[in-house]
Amino acid sequence: MARRRGWRRKRNRRLTAAGIALLAAVVIFWSRIWPLVLAAVGLAGVGALVWWGWRTHREIRRKDAVFRAEQRVLDANRTLEKVDKLHWRDFERMVAAMFREGGCPEAKWVGGKGDLGRDVAGVLPDGRSMVVQCKHFATHRSVISRDMRDLLGARTSFSADVAIFVTNTRFTTDAEKYANDNDIIVIGRNLFASWLKGSRLEYILQAGVGGQGDRKHLKTWKKTYGEPGRGRRKKPAS
């Protein structure tokens, strides 16, 4: 043990002496060394700037590729009939593209596993932050209040100003009440169709606060798909 301590003391003395010698050499030959030091610092700075630029450029290209892919999905599915056949993930990406097209350039798809009830995030044209949850169902199904709970958690977790629920189908009466009680904007099938055909986003959001359609629309819906919320398509007459 004593021998090991002695060896450590000798090593520390040698390192200290080497450090002092190096410092003395830098002081003595500083006039010759400083241009090299300055050049090394400059090269390191240029290298860091180039690396940052490359990373930024790559990220911009990646986002642009994602946005273009989502826009292609939107352009290829401008009718409800086509939308109903989409995969749920493509529907979410399509909604992100629709928000960007409506004046929200920062809107992006963030859904997938562990999305915490937030499929699309971004900022509305009026500056309010938003979280959007999407549900792509078969047309005979309806969104129920339970489907909307995660969206409330997302609004709190991400400190968003506005919570929006978008679906290609309808909301049950309980779901509409739940949305009204919790200040959730709902975009059901009829509003989504209007939005898809080119209605301005601000009008869609205003209408979404008040519900999803009048009695005439509901009557048409029942005739086409059966009573909302029953979970089974009405059998055609034989």
PDB file of C-alpha atoms in Angstrom:
ATOM      1  CA  MET A   1       0.000   0.000   0.000  1.00  0.00           C
ATOM      2  CA  ALA A   2       2.820   2.396   0.929  1.00  0.00           C
ATOM      3  CA  ARG A   3       4.649   1.590  -2.321  1.00  0.00           C
ATOM      4  CA  ARG A   4       1.488   2.359  -4.347  1.00  0.00           C
ATOM      5  CA  ARG A   5       1.041   5.699  -2.586  1.00  0.00           C
ATOM      6  CA  GLY A   6       4.637   6.575  -3.293  1.00  0.00           C
ATOM      7  CA  TRP A   7       4.200   5.756  -6.969  1.00  0.00           C
ATOM      8  CA  ARG A   8       1.086   7.980  -7.161  1.00  0.00           C
ATOM      9  CA  ARG A   9       2.956  10.891  -5.544  1.00  0.00           C
ATOM     10  CA  LYS A  10       5.779  10.563  -8.067  1.00  0.00           C
ATOM     11  CA  ARG A  11       3.304  10.431 -10.947  1.00  0.00           C
ATOM     12  CA  ASN A  12       1.493  13.525  -9.688  1.00  0.00           C
ATOM     13  CA  ARG A  13       4.796  15.410  -9.312  1.00  0.00           C
ATOM     14  CA  ARG A  14       5.789  14.479 -12.854  1.00  0.00           C
ATOM     15  CA  LEU A  15       2.433  15.593 -14.266  1.00  0.00           C
ATOM     16  CA  THR A  16       2.671  18.874 -12.347  1.00  0.00           C
ATOM     17  CA  ALA A  17       6.203  19.469 -13.604  1.00  0.00           C
ATOM     18  CA  ALA A  18       5.137  18.686 -17.172  1.00  0.00           C
ATOM     19  CA  GLY A  19       2.237  21.106 -16.898  1.00  0.00           C
ATOM     20  CA  ILE A  20       4.440  23.879 -15.564  1.00  0.00           C
ATOM     21  CA  ALA A  21       6.966  23.273 -18.320  1.00  0.00           C
ATOM     22  CA  LEU A  22       4.261  23.386 -20.987  1.00  0.00           C
ATOM     23  CA  LEU A  23       2.808  26.611 -19.557  1.00  0.00           C
ATOM     24  CA  ALA A  24       6.268  28.177 -19.444  1.00  0.00           C
ATOM     25  CA  ALA A  25       6.897  27.179 -23.061  1.00  0.00           C
ATOM     26  CA  VAL A  26       3.568  28.715 -24.127  1.00  0.00           C
ATOM     27  CA  VAL A  27       4.425  31.981 -22.334  1.00  0.00           C
ATOM     28  CA  ILE A  28       7.950  32.129 -23.749  1.00  0.00           C
ATOM     29  CA  PHE A  29       6.987  31.242 -27.321  1.00  0.00           C
ATOM     30  CA  TRP A  30       3.521  32.843 -27.324  1.00  0.00           C
ATOM     31  CA  SER A  31       4.374  35.247 -30.111  1.00  0.00           C
ATOM     32  CA  ARG A  32       5.044  32.260 -32.367  1.00  0.00           C
ATOM     33  CA  ILE A  33       2.286  30.009 -31.060  1.00  0.00           C
ATOM     34  CA  TRP A  34      -0.736  32.330 -31.019  1.00  0.00           C
ATOM     35  CA  PRO A  35      -1.239  32.342 -34.824  1.00  0.00           C
ATOM     36  CA  LEU A  36      -1.432  28.543 -34.737  1.00  0.00           C
ATOM     37  CA  VAL A  37      -3.862  28.613 -31.817  1.00  0.00           C
ATOM     38  CA  LEU A  38      -5.994  31.202 -33.580  1.00  0.00           C
ATOM     39  CA  ALA A  39      -6.005  29.142 -36.767  1.00  0.00           C
ATOM     40  CA  ALA A  40      -7.005  26.008 -34.858  1.00  0.00           C
ATOM     41  CA  VAL A  41      -9.873  27.841 -33.148  1.00  0.00           C
ATOM     42  CA  GLY A  42     -10.985  29.287 -36.485  1.00  0.00           C
ATOM     43  CA  LEU A  43     -10.963  25.876 -38.158  1.00  0.00           C
ATOM     44  CA  ALA A  44     -12.933  24.400 -35.286  1.00  0.00           C
ATOM     45  CA  GLY A  45     -15.504  27.188 -35.606  1.00  0.00           C
ATOM     46  CA  VAL A  46     -15.818  26.721 -39.357  1.00  0.00           C
ATOM     47  CA  GLY A  47     -16.175  22.965 -38.894  1.00  0.00           C
ATOM     48  CA  ALA A  48     -18.945  23.439 -36.311  1.00  0.00           C
ATOM     49  CA  LEU A  49     -20.741  25.891 -38.610  1.00  0.00           C
ATOM     50  CA  VAL A  50     -20.527  23.497 -41.567  1.00  0.00           C
ATOM     51  CA  TRP A  51     -21.828  20.622 -39.413  1.00  0.00           C
ATOM     52  CA  TRP A  52     -24.723  22.739 -38.150  1.00  0.00           C
ATOM     53  CA  GLY A  53     -25.582  23.828 -41.680  1.00  0.00           C
ATOM     54  CA  TRP A  54     -25.527  20.247 -42.930  1.00  0.00           C
ATOM     55  CA  ARG A  55     -27.762  19.067 -40.096  1.00  0.00           C
ATOM     56  CA  THR A  56     -30.197  21.938 -40.646  1.00  0.00           C
ATOM     57  CA  HIS A  57     -30.314  21.324 -44.396  1.00  0.00           C
ATOM     58  CA  ARG A  58     -30.936  17.625 -43.885  1.00  0.00           C
ATOM     59  CA  GLU A  59     -33.754  18.333 -41.406  1.00  0.00           C
ATOM     60  CA  ILE A  60     -35.384  20.816 -43.798  1.00  0.00           C
ATOM     61  CA  ARG A  61     -35.212  18.291 -46.633  1.00  0.00           C
ATOM     62  CA  ARG A  62     -36.673  15.582 -44.389  1.00  0.00           C
ATOM     63  CA  LYS A  63     -39.610  17.777 -43.355  1.00  0.00           C
ATOM     64  CA  ASP A  64     -40.171  18.854 -46.941  1.00  0.00           C
ATOM     65  CA  ALA A  65     -40.287  15.222 -48.078  1.00  0.00           C
ATOM     66  CA  VAL A  66     -42.810  14.396 -45.330  1.00  0.00           C
ATOM     67  CA  PHE A  67     -44.986  17.390 -46.185  1.00  0.00           C
ATOM     68  CA  ARG A  68     -44.917  16.549 -49.898  1.00  0.00           C
ATOM     69  CA  ALA A  69     -45.930  12.959 -49.189  1.00  0.00           C
ATOM     70  CA  GLU A  70     -48.854  14.151 -47.053  1.00  0.00           C
ATOM     71  CA  GLN A  71     -49.891  16.613 -49.733  1.00  0.00           C
ATOM     72  CA  ARG A  72     -49.918  13.814 -52.325  1.00  0.00           C
ATOM     73  CA  VAL A  73     -52.286  11.825 -50.090  1.00  0.00           C
ATOM     74  CA  LEU A  74     -54.558  14.854 -49.861  1.00  0.00           C
ATOM     75  CA  ASP A  75     -54.478  15.558 -53.594  1.00  0.00           C
ATOM     76  CA  ALA A  76     -55.320  11.935 -54.373  1.00  0.00           C
ATOM     77  CA  ASN A  77     -58.289  11.780 -51.989  1.00  0.00           C
ATOM     78  CA  ARG A  78     -60.471  14.829 -52.550  1.00  0.00           C
ATOM     79  CA  THR A  79     -63.741  12.906 -52.133  1.00  0.00           C
ATOM     80  CA  LEU A  80     -65.277  11.309 -49.059  1.00  0.00           C
ATOM     81  CA  GLU A  81     -65.555   7.984 -50.847  1.00  0.00           C
ATOM     82  CA  LYS A  82     -61.783   7.870 -51.230  1.00  0.00           C
ATOM     83  CA  VAL A  83     -61.179   9.173 -47.731  1.00  0.00           C
ATOM     84  CA  ASP A  84     -63.288   6.352 -46.284  1.00  0.00           C
ATOM     85  CA  LYS A  85     -60.923   3.812 -47.855  1.00  0.00           C
ATOM     86  CA  LEU A  86     -57.762   5.342 -46.392  1.00  0.00           C
ATOM     87  CA  HIS A  87     -55.607   3.775 -43.714  1.00  0.00           C
ATOM     88  CA  TRP A  88     -56.042   5.633 -40.411  1.00  0.00           C
ATOM     89  CA  ARG A  89     -52.417   6.776 -40.507  1.00  0.00           C
ATOM     90  CA  ASP A  90     -52.868   8.289 -43.973  1.00  0.00           C
ATOM     91  CA  PHE A  91     -56.018  10.006 -42.736  1.00  0.00           C
ATOM     92  CA  GLU A  92     -54.057  11.665 -39.922  1.00  0.00           C
ATOM     93  CA  ARG A  93     -51.347  12.791 -42.322  1.00  0.00           C
ATOM     94  CA  MET A  94     -53.969  14.061 -44.714  1.00  0.00           C
ATOM     95  CA  VAL A  95     -55.512  16.162 -41.935  1.00  0.00           C
ATOM     96  CA  ALA A  96     -52.089  17.650 -41.208  1.00  0.00           C
ATOM     97  CA  ALA A  97     -51.801  18.627 -44.882  1.00  0.00           C
ATOM     98  CA  MET A  98     -55.284  20.162 -44.790  1.00  0.00           C
ATOM     99  CA  PHE A  99     -54.338  22.356 -41.838  1.00  0.00           C
ATOM    100  CA  ARG A 100     -51.216  23.543 -43.644  1.00  0.00           C
ATOM    101  CA  GLU A 101     -53.295  24.209 -46.747  1.00  0.00           C
ATOM    102  CA  GLY A 102     -55.709  26.175 -44.537  1.00  0.00           C
ATOM    103  CA  GLY A 103     -53.044  28.575 -43.307  1.00  0.00           C
ATOM    104  CA  CYS A 104     -51.172  26.649 -40.589  1.00  0.00           C
ATOM    105  CA  PRO A 105     -47.672  26.142 -42.061  1.00  0.00           C
ATOM    106  CA  GLU A 106     -46.320  24.697 -38.807  1.00  0.00           C
ATOM    107  CA  ALA A 107     -48.952  21.949 -38.615  1.00  0.00           C
ATOM    108  CA  LYS A 108     -47.319  18.523 -38.558  1.00  0.00           C
ATOM    109  CA  TRP A 109     -48.307  14.926 -38.039  1.00  0.00           C
ATOM    110  CA  VAL A 110     -47.064  13.642 -34.681  1.00  0.00           C
ATOM    111  CA  GLY A 111     -49.321  10.601 -34.314  1.00  0.00           C
ATOM    112  CA  GLY A 112     -48.421   6.983 -33.960  1.00  0.00           C
ATOM    113  CA  LYS A 113     -47.529   4.882 -30.935  1.00  0.00           C
ATOM    114  CA  GLY A 114     -47.409   6.914 -27.734  1.00  0.00           C
ATOM    115  CA  ASP A 115     -48.881  10.078 -29.260  1.00  0.00           C
ATOM    116  CA  LEU A 116     -50.735  10.831 -25.973  1.00  0.00           C
ATOM    117  CA  GLY A 117     -53.894  11.823 -27.816  1.00  0.00           C
ATOM    118  CA  ARG A 118     -52.143  14.253 -30.146  1.00  0.00           C
ATOM    119  CA  ASP A 119     -52.132  13.260 -33.827  1.00  0.00           C
ATOM    120  CA  VAL A 120     -51.494  16.703 -35.302  1.00  0.00           C
ATOM    121  CA  ALA A 121     -49.907  19.735 -33.656  1.00  0.00           C
ATOM    122  CA  GLY A 122     -49.332  23.277 -34.812  1.00  0.00           C
ATOM    123  CA  VAL A 123     -50.406  26.896 -34.631  1.00  0.00           C
ATOM    124  CA  LEU A 124     -53.647  28.313 -36.026  1.00  0.00           C
ATOM    125  CA  PRO A 125     -53.559  31.374 -38.310  1.00  0.00           C
ATOM    126  CA  ASP A 126     -54.658  33.553 -35.358  1.00  0.00           C
ATOM    127  CA  GLY A 127     -51.614  32.461 -33.326  1.00  0.00           C
ATOM    128  CA  ARG A 128     -53.275  29.960 -30.980  1.00  0.00           C
ATOM    129  CA  SER A 129     -51.533  26.630 -30.458  1.00  0.00           C
ATOM    130  CA  MET A 130     -53.585  23.540 -31.242  1.00  0.00           C
ATOM    131  CA  VAL A 131     -53.674  19.823 -30.631  1.00  0.00           C
ATOM    132  CA  VAL A 132     -55.704  17.676 -33.008  1.00  0.00           C
ATOM    133  CA  GLN A 133     -56.964  14.143 -32.562  1.00  0.00           C
ATOM    134  CA  CYS A 134     -58.163  12.179 -35.583  1.00  0.00           C
ATOM    135  CA  LYS A 135     -60.402   9.134 -35.807  1.00  0.00           C
ATOM    136  CA  HIS A 136     -60.912   7.282 -39.067  1.00  0.00           C
ATOM    137  CA  PHE A 137     -63.849   4.897 -38.695  1.00  0.00           C
ATOM    138  CA  ALA A 138     -66.085   2.881 -40.957  1.00  0.00           C
ATOM    139  CA  THR A 139     -68.978   5.136 -41.971  1.00  0.00           C
ATOM    140  CA  HIS A 140     -71.552   3.199 -39.936  1.00  0.00           C
ATOM    141  CA  ARG A 141     -69.635   3.859 -36.730  1.00  0.00           C
ATOM    142  CA  SER A 142     -69.768   7.015 -34.621  1.00  0.00           C
ATOM    143  CA  VAL A 143     -67.338   8.726 -32.286  1.00  0.00           C
ATOM    144  CA  ILE A 144     -68.386   8.357 -28.646  1.00  0.00           C
ATOM    145  CA  SER A 145     -67.377  10.505 -25.685  1.00  0.00           C
ATOM    146  CA  ARG A 146     -64.806   7.957 -24.507  1.00  0.00           C
ATOM    147  CA  ASP A 147     -62.909   8.432 -27.770  1.00  0.00           C
ATOM    148  CA  MET A 148     -62.381  12.112 -26.913  1.00  0.00           C
ATOM    149  CA  ARG A 149     -60.866  11.857 -23.437  1.00  0.00           C
ATOM    150  CA  ASP A 150     -57.252  11.558 -24.520  1.00  0.00           C
ATOM    151  CA  LEU A 151     -57.588  14.848 -26.365  1.00  0.00           C
ATOM    152  CA  LEU A 152     -58.312  16.711 -23.127  1.00  0.00           C
ATOM    153  CA  GLY A 153     -55.183  15.233 -21.600  1.00  0.00           C
ATOM    154  CA  ALA A 154     -53.180  16.263 -24.660  1.00  0.00           C
ATOM    155  CA  ARG A 155     -54.436  19.837 -24.428  1.00  0.00           C
ATOM    156  CA  THR A 156     -53.244  20.004 -20.810  1.00  0.00           C
ATOM    157  CA  SER A 157     -49.988  18.104 -21.302  1.00  0.00           C
ATOM    158  CA  PHE A 158     -48.874  20.227 -24.242  1.00  0.00           C
ATOM    159  CA  SER A 159     -50.367  23.487 -22.909  1.00  0.00           C
ATOM    160  CA  ALA A 160     -52.334  23.987 -26.110  1.00  0.00           C
ATOM    161  CA  ASP A 161     -54.890  26.756 -26.535  1.00  0.00           C
ATOM    162  CA  VAL A 162     -57.299  24.787 -28.734  1.00  0.00           C
ATOM    163  CA  ALA A 163     -58.342  21.131 -28.901  1.00  0.00           C
ATOM    164  CA  ILE A 164     -59.810  19.895 -32.200  1.00  0.00           C
ATOM    165  CA  PHE A 165     -61.312  16.493 -33.000  1.00  0.00           C
ATOM    166  CA  VAL A 166     -61.514  15.454 -36.663  1.00  0.00           C
ATOM    167  CA  THR A 167     -63.296  12.392 -38.009  1.00  0.00           C
ATOM    168  CA  ASN A 168     -64.679  11.055 -41.281  1.00  0.00           C
ATOM    169  CA  THR A 169     -67.823   9.934 -39.490  1.00  0.00           C
ATOM    170  CA  ARG A 170     -70.278  11.353 -36.923  1.00  0.00           C
ATOM    171  CA  PHE A 171     -70.319  12.094 -33.204  1.00  0.00           C
ATOM    172  CA  THR A 172     -72.935  10.642 -30.898  1.00  0.00           C
ATOM    173  CA  THR A 173     -75.132  12.999 -28.882  1.00  0.00           C
ATOM    174  CA  ASP A 174     -73.096  12.249 -25.756  1.00  0.00           C
ATOM    175  CA  ALA A 175     -69.871  12.967 -27.629  1.00  0.00           C
ATOM    176  CA  GLU A 176     -71.196  16.318 -28.833  1.00  0.00           C
ATOM    177  CA  LYS A 177     -72.233  17.224 -25.290  1.00  0.00           C
ATOM    178  CA  TYR A 178     -68.831  16.162 -24.011  1.00  0.00           C
ATOM    179  CA  ALA A 179     -67.179  18.364 -26.633  1.00  0.00           C
ATOM    180  CA  ASN A 180     -69.356  21.354 -25.785  1.00  0.00           C
ATOM    181  CA  ASP A 181     -68.776  20.919 -22.043  1.00  0.00           C
ATOM    182  CA  ASN A 182     -65.000  20.768 -22.528  1.00  0.00           C
ATOM    183  CA  ASP A 183     -64.542  23.370 -25.296  1.00  0.00           C
ATOM    184  CA  ILE A 184     -63.503  20.864 -27.950  1.00  0.00           C
ATOM    185  CA  ILE A 185     -64.021  21.847 -31.578  1.00  0.00           C
ATOM    186  CA  VAL A 186     -65.531  18.921 -33.487  1.00  0.00           C
ATOM    187  CA  ILE A 187     -65.206  18.438 -37.234  1.00  0.00           C
ATOM    188  CA  GLY A 188     -67.533  15.627 -38.250  1.00  0.00           C
ATOM    189  CA  ARG A 189     -68.263  14.186 -41.639  1.00  0.00           C
ATOM    190  CA  ASN A 190     -70.325  17.051 -43.043  1.00  0.00           C
ATOM    191  CA  LEU A 191     -67.869  19.753 -41.975  1.00  0.00           C
ATOM    192  CA  PHE A 192     -64.972  17.602 -43.128  1.00  0.00           C
ATOM    193  CA  ALA A 193     -66.624  17.288 -46.545  1.00  0.00           C
ATOM    194  CA  SER A 194     -66.992  21.071 -46.784  1.00  0.00           C
ATOM    195  CA  TRP A 195     -63.387  21.531 -45.718  1.00  0.00           C
ATOM    196  CA  LEU A 196     -62.264  18.948 -48.257  1.00  0.00           C
ATOM    197  CA  LYS A 197     -64.104  20.812 -51.012  1.00  0.00           C
ATOM    198  CA  GLY A 198     -62.340  24.084 -50.202  1.00  0.00           C
ATOM    199  CA  SER A 199     -64.217  25.831 -47.392  1.00  0.00           C
ATOM    200  CA  ARG A 200     -61.944  28.127 -45.421  1.00  0.00           C
ATOM    201  CA  LEU A 201     -60.505  26.710 -42.227  1.00  0.00           C
ATOM    202  CA  GLU A 202     -61.745  29.602 -40.086  1.00  0.00           C
ATOM    203  CA  TYR A 203     -65.349  28.878 -41.129  1.00  0.00           C
ATOM    204  CA  ILE A 204     -64.941  25.170 -40.440  1.00  0.00           C
ATOM    205  CA  LEU A 205     -63.606  25.882 -36.947  1.00  0.00           C
ATOM    206  CA  GLN A 206     -66.434  28.319 -36.204  1.00  0.00           C
ATOM    207  CA  ALA A 207     -69.012  25.748 -37.303  1.00  0.00           C
ATOM    208  CA  GLY A 208     -67.238  23.056 -35.303  1.00  0.00           C
ATOM    209  CA  VAL A 209     -67.939  24.908 -32.087  1.00  0.00           C
ATOM    210  CA  GLY A 210     -71.669  24.697 -32.668  1.00  0.00           C
ATOM    211  CA  GLY A 211     -71.935  21.026 -33.645  1.00  0.00           C
ATOM    212  CA  GLN A 212     -71.866  18.867 -36.719  1.00  0.00           C
ATOM    213  CA  GLY A 213     -74.971  19.582 -38.730  1.00  0.00           C
ATOM    214  CA  ASP A 214     -78.644  20.452 -38.760  1.00  0.00           C
ATOM    215  CA  ARG A 215     -81.653  18.101 -38.534  1.00  0.00           C
ATOM    216  CA  LYS A 216     -81.810  17.699 -42.289  1.00  0.00           C
ATOM    217  CA  HIS A 217     -78.241  16.436 -42.342  1.00  0.00           C
ATOM    218  CA  LEU A 218     -78.904  14.059 -39.442  1.00  0.00           C
ATOM    219  CA  LYS A 219     -81.963  12.665 -41.215  1.00  0.00           C
ATOM    220  CA  THR A 220     -79.913  12.036 -44.352  1.00  0.00           C
ATOM    221  CA  TRP A 221     -77.224  10.392 -42.253  1.00  0.00           C
ATOM    222  CA  LYS A 222     -79.672   8.006 -40.592  1.00  0.00           C
ATOM    223  CA  LYS A 223     -81.179   7.074 -43.922  1.00  0.00           C
ATOM    224  CA  THR A 224     -77.757   6.317 -45.412  1.00  0.00           C
ATOM    225  CA  TYR A 225     -75.892   4.686 -42.556  1.00  0.00           C
ATOM    226  CA  GLY A 226     -78.463   3.802 -39.920  1.00  0.00           C
ATOM    227  CA  GLU A 227     -78.807   5.220 -36.421  1.00  0.00           C
ATOM    228  CA  PRO A 228     -75.462   6.813 -35.364  1.00  0.00           C
ATOM    229  CA  GLY A 229     -73.590   4.953 -32.683  1.00  0.00           C
ATOM    230  CA  ARG A 230     -75.130   1.513 -33.130  1.00  0.00           C
ATOM    231  CA  GLY A 231     -71.920   0.142 -34.586  1.00  0.00           C
ATOM    232  CA  ARG A 232     -73.487  -1.797 -37.465  1.00  0.00           C
ATOM    233  CA  ARG A 233     -74.463  -0.780 -40.951  1.00  0.00           C
ATOM    234  CA  LYS A 234     -78.150  -0.887 -41.741  1.00  0.00           C
ATOM    235  CA  LYS A 235     -79.002  -3.823 -43.966  1.00  0.00           C
ATOM    236  CA  PRO A 236     -80.279  -2.888 -47.433  1.00  0.00           C
ATOM    237  CA  ALA A 237     -83.879  -3.712 -48.199  1.00  0.00           C
ATOM    238  CA  SER A 238     -84.301  -6.996 -50.036  1.00  0.00           C
TER     239      SER A 238
END
